[in-house]
Coordinates of C-alpha atoms in Angstrom, one line a residue:
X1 CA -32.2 -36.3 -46.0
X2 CA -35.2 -36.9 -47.9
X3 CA -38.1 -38.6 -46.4
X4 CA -40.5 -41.4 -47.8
X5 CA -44.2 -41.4 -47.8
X6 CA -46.6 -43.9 -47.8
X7 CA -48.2 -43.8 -51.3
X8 CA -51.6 -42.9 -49.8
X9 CA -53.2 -39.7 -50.4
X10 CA -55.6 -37.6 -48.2
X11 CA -59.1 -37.8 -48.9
X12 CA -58.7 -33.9 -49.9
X13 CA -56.3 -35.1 -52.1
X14 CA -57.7 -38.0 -53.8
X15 CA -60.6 -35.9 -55.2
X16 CA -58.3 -33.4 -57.0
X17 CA -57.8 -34.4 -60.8
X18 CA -54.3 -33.7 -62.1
X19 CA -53.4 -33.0 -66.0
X20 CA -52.2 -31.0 -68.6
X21 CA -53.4 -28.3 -71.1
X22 CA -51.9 -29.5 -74.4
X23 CA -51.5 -25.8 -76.8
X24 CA -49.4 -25.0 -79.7
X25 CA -49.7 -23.8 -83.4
X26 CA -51.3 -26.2 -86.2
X27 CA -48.3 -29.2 -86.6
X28 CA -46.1 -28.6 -83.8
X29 CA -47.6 -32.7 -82.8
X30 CA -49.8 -31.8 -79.9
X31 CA -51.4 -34.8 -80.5
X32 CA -48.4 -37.1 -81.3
X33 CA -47.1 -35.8 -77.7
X34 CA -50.6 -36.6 -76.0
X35 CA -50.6 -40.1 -77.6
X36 CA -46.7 -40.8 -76.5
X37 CA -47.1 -38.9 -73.5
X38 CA -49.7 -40.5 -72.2
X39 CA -48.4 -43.9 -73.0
X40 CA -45.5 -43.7 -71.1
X41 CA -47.4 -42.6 -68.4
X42 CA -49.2 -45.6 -68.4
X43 CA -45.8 -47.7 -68.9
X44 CA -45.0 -46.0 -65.5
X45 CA -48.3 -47.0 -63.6
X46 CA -50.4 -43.9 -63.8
X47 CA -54.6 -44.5 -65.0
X48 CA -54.6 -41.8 -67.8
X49 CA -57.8 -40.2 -69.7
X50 CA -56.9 -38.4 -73.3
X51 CA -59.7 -35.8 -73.7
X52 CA -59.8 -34.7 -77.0
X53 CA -61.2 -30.9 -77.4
X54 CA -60.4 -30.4 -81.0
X55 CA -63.5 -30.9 -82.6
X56 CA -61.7 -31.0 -86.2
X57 CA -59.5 -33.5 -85.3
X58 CA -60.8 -36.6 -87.2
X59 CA -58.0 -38.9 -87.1
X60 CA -57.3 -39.8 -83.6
X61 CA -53.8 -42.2 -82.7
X62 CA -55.3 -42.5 -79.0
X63 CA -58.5 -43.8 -77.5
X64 CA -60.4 -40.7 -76.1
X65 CA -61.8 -41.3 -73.2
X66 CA -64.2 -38.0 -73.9
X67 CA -64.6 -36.4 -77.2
X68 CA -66.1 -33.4 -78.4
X69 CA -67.5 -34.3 -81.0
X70 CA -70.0 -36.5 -79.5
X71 CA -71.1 -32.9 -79.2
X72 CA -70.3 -31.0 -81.9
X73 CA -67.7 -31.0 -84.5
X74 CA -66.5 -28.8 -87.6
X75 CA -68.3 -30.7 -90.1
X76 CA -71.4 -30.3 -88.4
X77 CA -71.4 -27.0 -88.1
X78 CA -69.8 -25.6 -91.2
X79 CA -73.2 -27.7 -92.9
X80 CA -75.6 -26.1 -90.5
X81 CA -74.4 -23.2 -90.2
X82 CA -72.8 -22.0 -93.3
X83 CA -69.8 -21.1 -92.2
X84 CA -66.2 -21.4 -92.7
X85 CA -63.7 -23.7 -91.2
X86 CA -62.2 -21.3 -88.9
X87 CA -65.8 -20.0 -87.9
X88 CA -66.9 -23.6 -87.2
X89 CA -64.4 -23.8 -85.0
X90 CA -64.5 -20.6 -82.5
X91 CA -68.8 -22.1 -83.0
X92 CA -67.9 -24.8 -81.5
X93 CA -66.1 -24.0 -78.8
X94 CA -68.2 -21.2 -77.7
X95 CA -70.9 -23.9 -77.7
X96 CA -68.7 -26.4 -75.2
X97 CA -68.1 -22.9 -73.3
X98 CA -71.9 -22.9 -73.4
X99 CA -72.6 -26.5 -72.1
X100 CA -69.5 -27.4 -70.1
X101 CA -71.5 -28.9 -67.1
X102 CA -71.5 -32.3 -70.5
X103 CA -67.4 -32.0 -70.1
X104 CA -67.4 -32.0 -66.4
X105 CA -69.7 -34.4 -65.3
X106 CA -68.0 -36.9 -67.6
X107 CA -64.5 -36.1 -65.9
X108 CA -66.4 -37.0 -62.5
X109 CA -67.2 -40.1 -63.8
X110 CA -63.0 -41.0 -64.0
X111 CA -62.0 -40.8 -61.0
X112 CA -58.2 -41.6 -60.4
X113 CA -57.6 -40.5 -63.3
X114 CA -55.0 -38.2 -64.9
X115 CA -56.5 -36.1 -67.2
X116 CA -54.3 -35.1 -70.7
X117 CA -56.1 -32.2 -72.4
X118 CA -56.2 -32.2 -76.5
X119 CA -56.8 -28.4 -77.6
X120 CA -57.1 -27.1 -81.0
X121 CA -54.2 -25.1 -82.7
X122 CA -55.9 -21.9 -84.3
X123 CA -54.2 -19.1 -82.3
X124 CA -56.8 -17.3 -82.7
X125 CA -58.6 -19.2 -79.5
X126 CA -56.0 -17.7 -77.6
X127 CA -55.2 -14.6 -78.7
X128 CA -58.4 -13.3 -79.8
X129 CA -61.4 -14.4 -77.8
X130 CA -62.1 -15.7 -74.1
X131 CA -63.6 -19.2 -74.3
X132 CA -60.6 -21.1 -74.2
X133 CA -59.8 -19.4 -70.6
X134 CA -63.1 -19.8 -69.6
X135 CA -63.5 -23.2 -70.0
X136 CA -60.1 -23.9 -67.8
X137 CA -61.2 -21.7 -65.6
X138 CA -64.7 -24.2 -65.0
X139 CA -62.5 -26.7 -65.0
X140 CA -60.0 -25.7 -61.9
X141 CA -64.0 -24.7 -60.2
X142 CA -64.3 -28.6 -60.2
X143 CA -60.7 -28.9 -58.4
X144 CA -59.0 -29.3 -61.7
X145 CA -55.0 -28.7 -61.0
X146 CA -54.1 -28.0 -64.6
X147 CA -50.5 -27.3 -66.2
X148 CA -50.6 -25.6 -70.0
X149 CA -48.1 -27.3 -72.2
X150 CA -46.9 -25.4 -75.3
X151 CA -45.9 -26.9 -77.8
X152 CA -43.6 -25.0 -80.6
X153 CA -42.1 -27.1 -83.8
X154 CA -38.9 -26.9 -83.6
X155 CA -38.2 -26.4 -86.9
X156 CA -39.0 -22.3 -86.3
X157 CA -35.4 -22.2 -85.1
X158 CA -34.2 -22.3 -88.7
X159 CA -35.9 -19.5 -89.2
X160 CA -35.6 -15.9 -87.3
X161 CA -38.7 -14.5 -88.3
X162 CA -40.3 -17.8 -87.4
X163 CA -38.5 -18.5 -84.5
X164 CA -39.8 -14.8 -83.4
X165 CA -43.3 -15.2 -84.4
X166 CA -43.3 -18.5 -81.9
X167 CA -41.8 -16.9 -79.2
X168 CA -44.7 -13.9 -78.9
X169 CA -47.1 -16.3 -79.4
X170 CA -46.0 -18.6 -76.5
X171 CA -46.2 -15.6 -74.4
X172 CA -49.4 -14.4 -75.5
X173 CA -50.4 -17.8 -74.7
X174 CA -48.9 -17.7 -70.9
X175 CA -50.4 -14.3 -70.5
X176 CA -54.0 -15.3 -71.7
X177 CA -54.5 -18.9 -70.7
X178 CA -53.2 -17.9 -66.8
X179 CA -52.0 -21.5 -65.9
X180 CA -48.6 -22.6 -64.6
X181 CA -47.1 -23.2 -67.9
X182 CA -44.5 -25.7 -69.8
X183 CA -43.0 -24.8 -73.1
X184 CA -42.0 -27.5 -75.4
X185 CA -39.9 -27.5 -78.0
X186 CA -41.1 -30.5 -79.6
X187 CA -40.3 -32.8 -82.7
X188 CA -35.9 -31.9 -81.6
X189 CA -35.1 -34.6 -83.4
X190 CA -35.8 -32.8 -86.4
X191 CA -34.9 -29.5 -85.4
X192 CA -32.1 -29.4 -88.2
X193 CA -34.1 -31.0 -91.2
X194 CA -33.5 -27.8 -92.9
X195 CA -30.0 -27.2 -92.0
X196 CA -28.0 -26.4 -89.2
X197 CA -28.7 -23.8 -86.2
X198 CA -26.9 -20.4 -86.9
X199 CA -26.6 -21.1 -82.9
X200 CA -26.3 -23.4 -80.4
X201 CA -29.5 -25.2 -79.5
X202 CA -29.0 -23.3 -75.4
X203 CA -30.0 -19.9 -77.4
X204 CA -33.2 -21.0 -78.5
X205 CA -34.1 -23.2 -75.9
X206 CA -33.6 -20.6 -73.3
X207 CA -34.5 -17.4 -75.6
X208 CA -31.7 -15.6 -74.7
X209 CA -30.7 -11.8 -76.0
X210 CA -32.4 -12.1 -79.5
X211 CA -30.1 -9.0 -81.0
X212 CA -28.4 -11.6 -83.4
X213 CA -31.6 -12.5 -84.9
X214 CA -32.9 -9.1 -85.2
X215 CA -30.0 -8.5 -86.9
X216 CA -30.4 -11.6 -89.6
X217 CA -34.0 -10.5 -90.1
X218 CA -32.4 -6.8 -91.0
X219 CA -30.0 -8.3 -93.7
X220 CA -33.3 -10.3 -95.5
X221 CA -34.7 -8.1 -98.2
X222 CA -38.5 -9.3 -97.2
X223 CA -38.0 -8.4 -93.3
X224 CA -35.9 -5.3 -93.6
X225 CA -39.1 -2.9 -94.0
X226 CA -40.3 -4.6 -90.5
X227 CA -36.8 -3.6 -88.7
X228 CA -39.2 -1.3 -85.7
X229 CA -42.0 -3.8 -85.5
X230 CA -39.3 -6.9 -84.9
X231 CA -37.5 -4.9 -82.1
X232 CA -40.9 -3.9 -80.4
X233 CA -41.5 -8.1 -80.4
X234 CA -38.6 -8.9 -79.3
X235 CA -38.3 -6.1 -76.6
X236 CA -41.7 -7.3 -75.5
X237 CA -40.3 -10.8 -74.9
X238 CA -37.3 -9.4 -73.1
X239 CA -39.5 -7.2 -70.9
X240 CA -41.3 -10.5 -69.3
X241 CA -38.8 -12.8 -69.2
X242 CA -41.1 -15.4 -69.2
X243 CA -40.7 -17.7 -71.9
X244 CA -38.1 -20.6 -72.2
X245 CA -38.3 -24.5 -73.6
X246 CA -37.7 -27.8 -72.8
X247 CA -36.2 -29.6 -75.7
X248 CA -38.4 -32.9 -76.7
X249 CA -39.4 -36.0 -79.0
X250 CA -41.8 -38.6 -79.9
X251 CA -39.0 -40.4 -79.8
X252 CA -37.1 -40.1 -76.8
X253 CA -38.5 -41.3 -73.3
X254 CA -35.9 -39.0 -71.3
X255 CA -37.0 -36.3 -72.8
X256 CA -40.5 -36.7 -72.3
X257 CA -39.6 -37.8 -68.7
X258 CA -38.0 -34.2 -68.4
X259 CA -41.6 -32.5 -69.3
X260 CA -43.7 -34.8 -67.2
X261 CA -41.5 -34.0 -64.3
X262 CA -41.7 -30.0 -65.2
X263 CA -45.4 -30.6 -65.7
X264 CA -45.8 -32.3 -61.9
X265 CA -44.0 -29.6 -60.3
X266 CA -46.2 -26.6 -62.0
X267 CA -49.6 -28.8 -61.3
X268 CA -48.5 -29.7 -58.1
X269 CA -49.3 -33.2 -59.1
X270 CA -45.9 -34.1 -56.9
X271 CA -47.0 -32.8 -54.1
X272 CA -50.7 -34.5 -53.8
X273 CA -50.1 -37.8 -55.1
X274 CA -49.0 -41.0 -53.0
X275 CA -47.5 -42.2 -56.5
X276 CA -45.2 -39.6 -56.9
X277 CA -44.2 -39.5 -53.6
X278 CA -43.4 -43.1 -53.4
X279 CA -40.8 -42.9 -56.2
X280 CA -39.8 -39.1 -55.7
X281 CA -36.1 -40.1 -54.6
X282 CA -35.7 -42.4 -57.5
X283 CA -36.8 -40.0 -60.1
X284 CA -34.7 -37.3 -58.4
X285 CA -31.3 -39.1 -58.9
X286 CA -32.2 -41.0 -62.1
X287 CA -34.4 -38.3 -64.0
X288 CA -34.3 -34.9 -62.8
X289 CA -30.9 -33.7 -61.0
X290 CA -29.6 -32.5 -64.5
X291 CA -27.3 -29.7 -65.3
X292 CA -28.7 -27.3 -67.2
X293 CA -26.0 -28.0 -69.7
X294 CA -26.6 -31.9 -69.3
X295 CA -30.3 -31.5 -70.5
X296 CA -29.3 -29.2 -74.0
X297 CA -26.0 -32.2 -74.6
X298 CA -28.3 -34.7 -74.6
X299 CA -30.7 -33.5 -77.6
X300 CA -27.3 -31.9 -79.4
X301 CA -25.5 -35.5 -78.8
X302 CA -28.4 -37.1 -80.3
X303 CA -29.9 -35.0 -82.8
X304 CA -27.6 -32.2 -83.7
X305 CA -24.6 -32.4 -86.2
X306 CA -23.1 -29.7 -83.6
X307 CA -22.9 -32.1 -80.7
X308 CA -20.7 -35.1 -83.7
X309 CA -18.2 -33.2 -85.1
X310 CA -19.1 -35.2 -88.5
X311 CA -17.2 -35.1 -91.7
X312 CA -19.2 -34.4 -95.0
X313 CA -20.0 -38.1 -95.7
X314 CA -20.7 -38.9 -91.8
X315 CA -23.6 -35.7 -91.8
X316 CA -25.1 -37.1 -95.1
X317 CA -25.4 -40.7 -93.3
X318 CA -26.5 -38.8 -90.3
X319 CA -29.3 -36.7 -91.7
X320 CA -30.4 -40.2 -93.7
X321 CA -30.7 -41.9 -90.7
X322 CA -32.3 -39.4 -88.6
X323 CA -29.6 -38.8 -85.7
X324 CA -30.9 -41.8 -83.7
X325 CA -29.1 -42.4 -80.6
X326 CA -27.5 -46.1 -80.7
X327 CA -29.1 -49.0 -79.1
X328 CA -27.2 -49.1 -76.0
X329 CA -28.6 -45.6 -74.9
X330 CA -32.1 -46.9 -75.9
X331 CA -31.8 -50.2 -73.6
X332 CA -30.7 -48.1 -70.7
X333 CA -33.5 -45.9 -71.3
X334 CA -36.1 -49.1 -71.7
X335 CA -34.1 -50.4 -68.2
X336 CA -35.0 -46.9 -66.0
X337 CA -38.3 -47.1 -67.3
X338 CA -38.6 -50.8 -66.3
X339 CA -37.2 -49.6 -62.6
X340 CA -39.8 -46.8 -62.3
X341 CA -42.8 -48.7 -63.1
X342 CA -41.9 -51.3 -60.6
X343 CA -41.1 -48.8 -58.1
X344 CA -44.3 -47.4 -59.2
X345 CA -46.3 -50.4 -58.1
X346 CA -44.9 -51.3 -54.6

C-alpha cells in the first residue's frame, strides 16, 4: 500500500536545490523546452528559477532569474578580444568557470526554488574541454541535486547518418558531464516533417540494434567510403548500452509530464520534497504507470501517419495541420493538470 506524507521536508532537505541540466546540439529547442517546461511547472505549484548560461543567447522567451551575461556575453568578447564566435564562447565560459562563487551566491539568494539550467549547444563544451563539468561539479559542492537533460531534434531520425551522429554525441555527453541523465527526443511532433520513419518510432526512441541503419548508410554513395568508421560508432553505442529517449513536445503537457517525472526520479527530487510526496499517488496512477508501449502510441497516435492508417488526401490534410491531437484529448489533458495543481496546494 502506498503511504502519504505530510508535505513538509526536513531541514536537511529544504536546503538542497533541485533542477535540471538542459544540453543538446544548436536547434534541438533547449530553450523552448526550458520556457514550456518551466511553465508547467509553475501551473503545477512549484517556485521555478530559469538560469540562462548561454551567453549568446540574445532573445530570451523566459524571464531569467540569473543571466550570464550580466557577466559576460559573446559580443563582448568577440570585440575585446578579437576573436571568433566559437572562441568567444569557450572565453566565456572558462571565465564563469573562473568566477563561479557570482553564479552560486545568486542561487543562495532563491531559496525554494527549482533551478532549470540553460546551457549552450556547441558540442564542443562537452566533448572537447572540462569547464562545463567543472562548473556542475561547483554546483552539486553547494548541495545542488542536478539531472542533465539532452535534448536531440527529432528530425535526425530521418536521417541515418544523422540519427547516428546524435546518438554518439548523447553518449559522449552522459560520459563527460557525469550526472543522472534524461534524453529527449524533443520537437516529436515534427519528427516526420521530412517524411515518414523507415521504422517505427520504438527503434529510435529506444536505440535498438542499429544493423539496419548501417546498412542504409552502406547503400548512400556519400557514406559508403565510411562503412568501418559507422560500425565502430555504432558498436561503441551498443557496447554501453546507455543511451535511450523519451519522446517530447512543446506542445504536449503529457509528454513533458513524462520527462519531469523521469527528471525527479534521476535528481531525487521525489524523494526530498514534501510536494512530490503529497501528490506521489496521484501522479503514479494518472501520469506515470505507462506501458512502455502506451508511451511510444501516444506520440505515433498523435504525430505519426503510422499510428492513422491515412489515405493520400487524409496525410496531406494531416501534414497541413500538423498532426494535432483533437480537442477532447487536449481538455482531458487541461483537466489532469487542473487536479494536480490543486492536489499540489493542499
Amino acid at each position: 500500500m502506498m503511504m502519504c506524507y505530510p508535505a513538509t521536508a526536513s531541514p536537511i532537505m529544504a536546503s538542497q536545490k533541485f533542477g535540471q541540466v538542459v544540453l543538446g546540439p544548436p536547434g534541438s529547442g533547449k530553450t523552448t523546452y526550458c520556457s514550456a517546461v518551466a511553465s508547467l511547472l509553475t501551473t503545477l505549484g512549484r517556485k521555478v528559477a530559469i538560469i540562462n548560461l548561454d551567453p549568446a543567447n540574445d532573445t530570451l522567451p523566459y524571464e531569467a532569474k540569473i543571466d550570464v551575461r550580466e557577466l559576460v556575453s559573446v559580443g563582448e568578447v568577440m570585440e575585446t578580444q578579437g576573436v571568433g564566435p566559437n572562441g568567444a564562447l569557450i572565453y566565456c565560459m572558462e571565465l564563469l568557470e573562473t568566477n563561479l562563487s557570482w553564479l552560486t551566491d545568486k542561487i543562495a539568494k532563491l531559496k525554494g526554488h527549482y533551478f532549470m539550467f540553460d546551457f549552450p549547444g556547441q558540442a564542443e563544451l562537452y566533448s572537447h574541454h572540462t569547464m562545463i563539468r567543472k562548473i556542475l561539479a561547483g554546483l552539486e559542492k553547494e548541495d545542488a541535486r542536478l539531472c542533465s537533460v539532452y535534448l536531440v531534434d527529432s528530425h535526425y531520425a530521418n536521417d541515418p547518418g544523422k540519427y547516428i551522429s546524435a546518438v554518439m554525441l548523447t553518449l559522449n555527453s552522459m560520459l563527460m558531464m557525469e550526472l543522472p541523465t534524461v534524453n529527449v527526443l524533443s520537437k516529436v511532433d515534427a519528427v516526420e516533417k521530412y517524411g515518414e520513419l523507415d521504422m517505427g518510432l520504438e527503434f529510435y526512441t529506444d536505440v535498438l540494434d542499429m544493423d539496419y541503419l548501417l546498412e542504409c548508410l552502406e547503400e548512400s554513395p556519400l557514406t559508403a567510403r565510411y562503412t568501418r568508421l559507422n560500425r565502430a560508432i555504432a558498436d561503441v553505442v551498443a557496447d554501453y548500452s546507455l543511451v535511450s529517449f523519451i519522446p517530447a513536445s512543446v506542445e504536449s503537457h503529457s509528454s513533458l509530464l513524462d520527462v519531469i517525472k523521469a527528471v525527479d526520479k534521476a535528481n531525487g527530487y521525489v524523494y526530498g520534497s514534501g510536494e512530490e510526496r503529497n501528490i506521489q499517488r496521484l501522479l503514479s496512477c494518472a501520469v506515470g504507470a505507462k506501458w512502455e508501449s502506451d508511451r511510444i502510441g501516444e506520440a505515433r497516435e498523435q504525430w505519426m501517419r503510422e499510428g492513422k492508417g491515412l489515405t493520400e488526401d487524409e496525410e496531406e490534410e494531416y501534414l497541413r495541420t500538423g498532426g494535432i491531437g483533437d480537442e477532447n484529448e487536449m481538455m482531458e489533458e487541461e483537466d489532469l493538470l487542473e487536479v494536480i495543481a490543486q492536489q499540489n496546494q493542499e
